[in-house]
Structure formats: C-alpha cells, structure tokens
mmCIF file of C-alpha atoms in Angstrom:
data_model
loop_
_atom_site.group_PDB
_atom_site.id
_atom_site.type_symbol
_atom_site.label_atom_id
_atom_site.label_comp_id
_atom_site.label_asym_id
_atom_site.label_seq_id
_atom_site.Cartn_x
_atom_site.Cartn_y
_atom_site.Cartn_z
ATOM 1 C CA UNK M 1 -12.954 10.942 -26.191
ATOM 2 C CA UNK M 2 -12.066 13.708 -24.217
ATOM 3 C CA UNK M 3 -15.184 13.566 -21.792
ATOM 4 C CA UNK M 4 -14.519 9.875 -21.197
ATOM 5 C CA UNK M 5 -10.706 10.562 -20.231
ATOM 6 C CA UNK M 6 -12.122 12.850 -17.954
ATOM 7 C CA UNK M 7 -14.661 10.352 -16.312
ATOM 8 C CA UNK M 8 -12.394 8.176 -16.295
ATOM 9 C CA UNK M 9 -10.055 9.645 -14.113
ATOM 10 C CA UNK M 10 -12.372 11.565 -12.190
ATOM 11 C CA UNK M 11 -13.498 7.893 -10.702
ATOM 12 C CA UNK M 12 -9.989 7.147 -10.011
ATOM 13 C CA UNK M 13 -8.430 10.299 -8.759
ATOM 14 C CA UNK M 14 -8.071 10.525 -4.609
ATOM 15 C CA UNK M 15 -9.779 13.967 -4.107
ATOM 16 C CA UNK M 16 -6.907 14.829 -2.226
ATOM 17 C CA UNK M 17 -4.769 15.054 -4.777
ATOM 18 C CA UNK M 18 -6.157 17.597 -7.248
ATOM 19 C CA UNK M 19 -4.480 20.830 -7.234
ATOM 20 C CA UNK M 20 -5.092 23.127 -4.452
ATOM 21 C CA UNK M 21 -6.702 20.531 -2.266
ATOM 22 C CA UNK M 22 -6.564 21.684 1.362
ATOM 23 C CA UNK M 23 -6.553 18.202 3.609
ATOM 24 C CA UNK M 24 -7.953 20.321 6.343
ATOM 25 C CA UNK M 25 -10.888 21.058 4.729
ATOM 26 C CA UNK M 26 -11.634 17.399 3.162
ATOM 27 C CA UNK M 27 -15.152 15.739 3.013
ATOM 28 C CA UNK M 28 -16.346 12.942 4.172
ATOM 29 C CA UNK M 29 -16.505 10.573 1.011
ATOM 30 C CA UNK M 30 -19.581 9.165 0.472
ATOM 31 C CA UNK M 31 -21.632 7.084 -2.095
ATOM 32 C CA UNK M 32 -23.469 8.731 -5.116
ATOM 33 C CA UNK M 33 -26.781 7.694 -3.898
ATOM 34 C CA UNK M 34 -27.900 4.994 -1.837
ATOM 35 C CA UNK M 35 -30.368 2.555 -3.003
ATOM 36 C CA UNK M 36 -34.339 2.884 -2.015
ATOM 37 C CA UNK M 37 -35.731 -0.056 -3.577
ATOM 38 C CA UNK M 38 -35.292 -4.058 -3.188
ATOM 39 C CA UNK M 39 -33.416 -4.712 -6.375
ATOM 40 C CA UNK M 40 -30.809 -1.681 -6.162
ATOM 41 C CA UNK M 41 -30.194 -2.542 -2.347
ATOM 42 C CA UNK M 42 -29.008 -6.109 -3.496
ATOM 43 C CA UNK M 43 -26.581 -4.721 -5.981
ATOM 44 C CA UNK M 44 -25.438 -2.529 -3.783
ATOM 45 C CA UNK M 45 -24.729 -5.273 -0.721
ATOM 46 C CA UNK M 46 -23.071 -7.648 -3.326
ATOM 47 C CA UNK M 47 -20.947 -4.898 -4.262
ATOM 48 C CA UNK M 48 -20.314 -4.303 -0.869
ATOM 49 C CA UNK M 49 -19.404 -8.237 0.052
ATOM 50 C CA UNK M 50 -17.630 -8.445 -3.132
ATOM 51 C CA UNK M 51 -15.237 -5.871 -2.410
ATOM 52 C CA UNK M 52 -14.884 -7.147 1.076
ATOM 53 C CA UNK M 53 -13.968 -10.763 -0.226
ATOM 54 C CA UNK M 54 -11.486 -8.711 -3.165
ATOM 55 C CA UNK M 55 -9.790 -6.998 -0.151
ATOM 56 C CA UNK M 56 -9.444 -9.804 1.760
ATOM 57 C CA UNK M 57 -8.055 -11.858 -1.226
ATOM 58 C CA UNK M 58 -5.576 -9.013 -3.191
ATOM 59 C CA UNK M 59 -4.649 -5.966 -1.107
ATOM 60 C CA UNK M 60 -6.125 -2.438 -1.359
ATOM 61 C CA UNK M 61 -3.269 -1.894 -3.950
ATOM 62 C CA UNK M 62 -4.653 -4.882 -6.319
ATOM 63 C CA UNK M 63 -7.618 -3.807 -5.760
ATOM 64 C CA UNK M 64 -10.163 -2.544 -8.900
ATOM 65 C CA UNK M 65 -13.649 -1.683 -9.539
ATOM 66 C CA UNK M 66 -13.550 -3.740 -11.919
ATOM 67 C CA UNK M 67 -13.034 -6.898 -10.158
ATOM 68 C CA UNK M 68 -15.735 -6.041 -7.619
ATOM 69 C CA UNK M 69 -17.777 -5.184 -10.318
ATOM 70 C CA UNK M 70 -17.043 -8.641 -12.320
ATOM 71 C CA UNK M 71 -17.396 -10.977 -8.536
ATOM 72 C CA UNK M 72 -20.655 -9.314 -7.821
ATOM 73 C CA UNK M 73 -21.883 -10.279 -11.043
ATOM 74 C CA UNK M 74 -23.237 -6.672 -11.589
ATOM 75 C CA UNK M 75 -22.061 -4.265 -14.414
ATOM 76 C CA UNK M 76 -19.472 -1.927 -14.417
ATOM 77 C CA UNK M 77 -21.521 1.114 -14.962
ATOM 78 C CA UNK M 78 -23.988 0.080 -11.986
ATOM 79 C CA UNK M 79 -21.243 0.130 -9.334
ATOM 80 C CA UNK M 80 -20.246 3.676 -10.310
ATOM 81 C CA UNK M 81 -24.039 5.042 -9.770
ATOM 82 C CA UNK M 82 -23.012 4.116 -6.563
ATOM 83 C CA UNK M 83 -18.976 4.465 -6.068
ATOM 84 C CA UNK M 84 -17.008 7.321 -8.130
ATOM 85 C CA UNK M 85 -14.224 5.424 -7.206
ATOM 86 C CA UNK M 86 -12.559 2.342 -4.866
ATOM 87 C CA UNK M 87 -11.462 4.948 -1.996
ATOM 88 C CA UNK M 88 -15.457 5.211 -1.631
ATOM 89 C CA UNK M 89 -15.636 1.588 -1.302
ATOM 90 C CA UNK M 90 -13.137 1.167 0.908
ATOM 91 C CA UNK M 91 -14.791 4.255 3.310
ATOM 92 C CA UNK M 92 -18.386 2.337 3.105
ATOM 93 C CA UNK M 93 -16.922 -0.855 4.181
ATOM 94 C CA UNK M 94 -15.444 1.059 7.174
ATOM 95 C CA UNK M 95 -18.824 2.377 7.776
ATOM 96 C CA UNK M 96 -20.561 -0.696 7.640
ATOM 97 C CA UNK M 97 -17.765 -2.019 10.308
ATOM 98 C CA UNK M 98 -18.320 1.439 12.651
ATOM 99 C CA UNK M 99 -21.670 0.900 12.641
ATOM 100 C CA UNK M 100 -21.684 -2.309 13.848
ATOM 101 C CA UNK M 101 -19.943 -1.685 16.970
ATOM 102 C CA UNK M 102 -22.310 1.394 17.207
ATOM 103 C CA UNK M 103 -25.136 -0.874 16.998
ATOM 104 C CA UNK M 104 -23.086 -3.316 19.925
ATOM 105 C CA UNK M 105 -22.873 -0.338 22.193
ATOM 106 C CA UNK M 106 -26.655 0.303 22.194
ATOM 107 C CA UNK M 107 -26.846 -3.089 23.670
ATOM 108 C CA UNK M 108 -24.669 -2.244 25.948
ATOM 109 C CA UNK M 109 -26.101 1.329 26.954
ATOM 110 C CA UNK M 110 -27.272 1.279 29.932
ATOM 111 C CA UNK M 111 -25.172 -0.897 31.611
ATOM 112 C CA UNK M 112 -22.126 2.075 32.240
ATOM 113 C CA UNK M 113 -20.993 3.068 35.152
ATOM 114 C CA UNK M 114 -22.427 -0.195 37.530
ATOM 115 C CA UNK M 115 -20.407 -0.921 40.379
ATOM 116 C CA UNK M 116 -18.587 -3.753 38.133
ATOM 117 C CA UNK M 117 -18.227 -1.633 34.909
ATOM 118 C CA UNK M 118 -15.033 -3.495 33.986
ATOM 119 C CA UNK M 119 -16.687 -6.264 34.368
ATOM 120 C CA UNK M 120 -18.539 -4.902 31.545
ATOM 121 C CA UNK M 121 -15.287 -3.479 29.645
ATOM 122 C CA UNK M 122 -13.342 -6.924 29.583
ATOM 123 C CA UNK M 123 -16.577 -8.283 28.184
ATOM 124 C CA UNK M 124 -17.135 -5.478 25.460
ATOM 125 C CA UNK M 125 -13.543 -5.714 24.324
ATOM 126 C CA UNK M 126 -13.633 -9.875 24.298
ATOM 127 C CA UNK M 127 -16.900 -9.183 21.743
ATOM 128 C CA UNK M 128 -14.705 -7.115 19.503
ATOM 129 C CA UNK M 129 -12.088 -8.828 20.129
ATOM 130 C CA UNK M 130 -14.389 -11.637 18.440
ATOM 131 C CA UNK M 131 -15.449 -9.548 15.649
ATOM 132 C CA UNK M 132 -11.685 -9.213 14.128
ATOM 133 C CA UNK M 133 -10.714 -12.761 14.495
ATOM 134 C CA UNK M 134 -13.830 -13.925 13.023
ATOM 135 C CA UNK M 135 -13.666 -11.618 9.936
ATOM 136 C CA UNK M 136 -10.138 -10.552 8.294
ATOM 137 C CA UNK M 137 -11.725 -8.016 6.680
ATOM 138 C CA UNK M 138 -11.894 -5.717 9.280
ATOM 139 C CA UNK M 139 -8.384 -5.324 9.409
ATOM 140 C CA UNK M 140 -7.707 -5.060 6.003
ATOM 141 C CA UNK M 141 -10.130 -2.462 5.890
ATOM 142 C CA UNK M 142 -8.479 -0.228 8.421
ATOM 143 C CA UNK M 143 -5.225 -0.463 6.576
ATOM 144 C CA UNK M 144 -6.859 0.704 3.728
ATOM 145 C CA UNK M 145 -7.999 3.797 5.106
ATOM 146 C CA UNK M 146 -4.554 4.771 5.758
ATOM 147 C CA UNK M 147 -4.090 4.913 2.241
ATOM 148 C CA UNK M 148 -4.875 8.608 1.244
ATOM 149 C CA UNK M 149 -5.539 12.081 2.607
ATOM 150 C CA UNK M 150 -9.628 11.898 1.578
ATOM 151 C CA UNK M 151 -9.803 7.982 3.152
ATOM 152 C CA UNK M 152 -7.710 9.135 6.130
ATOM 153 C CA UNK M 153 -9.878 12.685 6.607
ATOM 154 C CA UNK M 154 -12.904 10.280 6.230
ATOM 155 C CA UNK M 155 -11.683 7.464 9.300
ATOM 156 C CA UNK M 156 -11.319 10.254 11.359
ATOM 157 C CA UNK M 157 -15.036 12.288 10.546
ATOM 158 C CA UNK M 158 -16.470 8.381 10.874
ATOM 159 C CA UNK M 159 -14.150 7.757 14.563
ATOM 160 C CA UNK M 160 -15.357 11.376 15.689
ATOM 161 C CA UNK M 161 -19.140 9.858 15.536
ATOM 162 C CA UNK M 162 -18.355 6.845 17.352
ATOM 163 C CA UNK M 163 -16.687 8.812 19.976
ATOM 164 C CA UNK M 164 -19.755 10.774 20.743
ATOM 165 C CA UNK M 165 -21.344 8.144 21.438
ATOM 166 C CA UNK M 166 -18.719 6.825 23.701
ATOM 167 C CA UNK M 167 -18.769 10.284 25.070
ATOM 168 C CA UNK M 168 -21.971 9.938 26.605
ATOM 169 C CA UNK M 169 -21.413 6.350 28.232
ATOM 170 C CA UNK M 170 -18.810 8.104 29.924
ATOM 171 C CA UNK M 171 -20.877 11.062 30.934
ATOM 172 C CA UNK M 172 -22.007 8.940 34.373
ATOM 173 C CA UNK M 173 -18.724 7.719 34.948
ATOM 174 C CA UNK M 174 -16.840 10.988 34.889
ATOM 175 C CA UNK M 175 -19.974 13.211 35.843
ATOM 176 C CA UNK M 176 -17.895 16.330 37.032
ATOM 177 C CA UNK M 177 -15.304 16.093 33.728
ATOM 178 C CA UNK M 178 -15.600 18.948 31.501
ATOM 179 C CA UNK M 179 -17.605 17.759 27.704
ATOM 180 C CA UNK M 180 -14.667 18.233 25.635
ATOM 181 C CA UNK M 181 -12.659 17.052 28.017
ATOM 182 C CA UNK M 182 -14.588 13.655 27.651
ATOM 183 C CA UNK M 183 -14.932 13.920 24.026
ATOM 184 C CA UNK M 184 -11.137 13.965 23.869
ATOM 185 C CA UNK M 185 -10.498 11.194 26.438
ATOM 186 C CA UNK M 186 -13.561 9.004 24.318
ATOM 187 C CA UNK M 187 -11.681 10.092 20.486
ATOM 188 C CA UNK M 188 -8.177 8.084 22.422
ATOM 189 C CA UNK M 189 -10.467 5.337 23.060
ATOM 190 C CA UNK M 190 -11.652 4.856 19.854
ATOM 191 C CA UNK M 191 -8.146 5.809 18.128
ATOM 192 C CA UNK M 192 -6.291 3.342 20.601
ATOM 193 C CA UNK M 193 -8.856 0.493 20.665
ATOM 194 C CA UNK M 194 -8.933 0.113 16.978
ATOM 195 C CA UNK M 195 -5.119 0.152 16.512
ATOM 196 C CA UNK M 196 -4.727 -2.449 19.246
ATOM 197 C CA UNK M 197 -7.488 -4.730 17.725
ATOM 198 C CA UNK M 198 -5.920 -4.276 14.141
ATOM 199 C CA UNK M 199 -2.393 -4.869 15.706
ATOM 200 C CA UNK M 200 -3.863 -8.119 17.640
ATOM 201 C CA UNK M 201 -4.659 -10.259 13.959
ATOM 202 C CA UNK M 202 -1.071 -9.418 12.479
ATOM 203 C CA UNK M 203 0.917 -12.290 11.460
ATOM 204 C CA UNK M 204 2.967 -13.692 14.300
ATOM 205 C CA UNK M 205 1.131 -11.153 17.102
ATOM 206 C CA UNK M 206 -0.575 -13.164 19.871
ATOM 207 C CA UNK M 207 -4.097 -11.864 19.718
ATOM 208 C CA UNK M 208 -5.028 -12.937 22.948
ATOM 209 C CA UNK M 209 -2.004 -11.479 24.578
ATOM 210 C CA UNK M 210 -2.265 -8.191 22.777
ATOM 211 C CA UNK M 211 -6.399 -8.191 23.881
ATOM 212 C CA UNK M 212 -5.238 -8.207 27.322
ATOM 213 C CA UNK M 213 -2.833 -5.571 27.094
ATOM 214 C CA UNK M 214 -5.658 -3.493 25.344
ATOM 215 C CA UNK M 215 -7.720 -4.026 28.644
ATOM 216 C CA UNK M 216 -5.068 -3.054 30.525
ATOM 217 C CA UNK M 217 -4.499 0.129 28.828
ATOM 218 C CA UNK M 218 -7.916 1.160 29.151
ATOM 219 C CA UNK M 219 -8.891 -0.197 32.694
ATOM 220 C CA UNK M 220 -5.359 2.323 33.309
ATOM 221 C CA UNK M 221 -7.057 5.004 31.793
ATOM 222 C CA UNK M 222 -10.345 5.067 32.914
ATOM 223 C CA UNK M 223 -10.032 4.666 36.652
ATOM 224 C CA UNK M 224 -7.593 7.664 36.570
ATOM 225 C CA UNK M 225 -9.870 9.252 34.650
ATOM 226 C CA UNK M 226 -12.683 8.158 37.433
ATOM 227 C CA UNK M 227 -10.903 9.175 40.230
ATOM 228 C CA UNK M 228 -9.756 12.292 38.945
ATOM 229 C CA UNK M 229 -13.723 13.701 37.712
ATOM 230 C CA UNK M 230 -15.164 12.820 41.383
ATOM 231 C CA UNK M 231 -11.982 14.318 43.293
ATOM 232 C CA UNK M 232 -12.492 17.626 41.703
#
C-alpha cells in the first residue's frame, strides 16, 4: 500500500514542489521514453491529441490523466510509461507546438535579410497568426505552462532553443551585433511574439488588430536594431 501511495503521488507531484527544490536549477521535463515502434507511436499521438482535445474542452485545472487516458482509448498504465504526470503532457504538447514553427522557419531560412525582409516578417507573423486561430489549443497550452515552477522552467529551456535559431536568421541582418547580444534581442522575440499571439485569441480581443500591433512592435525593433549593428 505504501509503494502505491508513493507512485501515486510521485505522478502527480510538480517537481518543483518537493522539499529543497531549487527553481534555478530545474530540468527540462520530459517523457519516460519515447516510442520506437509503429504500435507504441500511435498510443503515444492519441495520447497526445487526446489531451489536446481535454485541454481544449476542461481547463488545465480539470484536467486528468485519467481522462486522456479513457478518450484515447488506451490504458491507464500505458500513458504513464510515457507521462509521470499531466505537467509532462502539457510540456510535450508545447513541444509539439515549438517545433512546428521551428519546422516553418526552415522554410523560411534563407529568405532573411532580402532587401524586402518585412515583406517577409508581415508574412511569417500572418502564418502564425493562422496557426492560433485555426487551433485553440495553442493557447490553452501556453496558459498551461504558466502553471508551475517545473512547466514554467521548461517554456523557457524550450523558448531558449527556438531563439537560437532565430539568432542565426538575424546573424545577416545585424552582422556587426555582438552573439549574445543577438541571442538576447532573438529570446524578446520569441517571449513577445508568443504573448501577443496568445493575447490576440482572448475573448473580446480583436485578433487582427492585436496581429498588427505585433508587427508593429517588431518592425520597431528590428530596424533599430538594423541600423544600430551597421552604424557601429
């Protein structure tokens, strides 16, 4: 009885929150294991749309494994081989939506600085622009991430590597800006991009006058930031 309490709770409990946790020193939370074969991989995407459907539907605070568990039609036990818990849920959905717009970007690539780059920005933020309206999930994602110290420490380790990447698209466009200069100016991208979009599909917020704001913002930024690496 005792060893089950104890799994038990150790699926539920926010890593954060044990004793002594320092939040400066948190992991990244991942899965147990990722699947390698045909049948596991399906289990683990319905769990994976399940939860994204539950989300939508209930809230992150309604939210169980259980319910996942019971929409995907897979047992209880199977989801946590995967997930110790729904905070690593939540953190592989936001994965899944970071790596999307990674996987954007490399079409993109390539295309940063022309002499019409924002051309190419209003374009780029119309696409994700897009990607919220067309899937709620997104959104109720993010706010989920907020939730704790360990999904909050993860957001950030996951917005750091889509910043890099952002870093270097920059690279030609501020070529005489220090690195971590650029790294920081890309990590406000990211940060204020994603807030903006997430703002854009609240209840009563017009999205297509927020979307233009956001391209204002960043058009701001970036031909300061322009002018300022090929004036030094």
């Amino acid at each position: 009885m005792e060893s089950m309490t104890s799994s038990r709770t150790s699926r539920r409990a926010d890593p954060a929150l044990e004793a002594g946790a320092d939040p400066a020193a948190l992991e990244e939370l991942l899965p147990r294991k990722r699947p390698t074969q045909e049948r596991s991989r399906r289990k683990f995407d319905a769990l994976l749309a399940s939860s994204r459907d539950l989300l939508t539907d209930v809230g992150f605070e309604s939210f169980t494994c259980e319910e996942v568990a019971s929409r995907a039609d897979v047992p209880i036990g199977t989801l946590y081989q995967f997930f110790a818990n729904k905070y690593v849920i939540v953190c592989e959905l936001n994965r899944q939506d970071f790596t999307s717009v990674r996987d954007e970007l490399e079409q993109f690539n390539g295309e940063v600085p022309s002499l019409d780059w924002l051309r190419f920005l209003n374009n780029f933020v119309d696409h994700l622009a897009k990607l919220w309206t067309s899937d709620p999930s997104r959104r109720e994602v993010w706010l989920a991430m907020q939730s704790t110290p360990s999904t909050r420490a993860t957001g950030k380790i996951q917005e750091r590597q889509l910043a890099e990447q952002i870093s270097r698209m920059l690279a030609p466009l501020t070529p005489r800006t220090e690195r971590d200069r650029r790294t920081m100016m890309a990590e406000v991208l990211v940060h204020v991009v994603y807030s903006m979009l997430n703002f854009s599909v609240q209840d009563g917020q017009s999205h297509a006058d927020a979307v233009d704001e956001l391209k204002r913002l960043m058009a701001a930024y970036l031909l300061v930031a322009e002018k300022e690496s090929r004036s030094t």
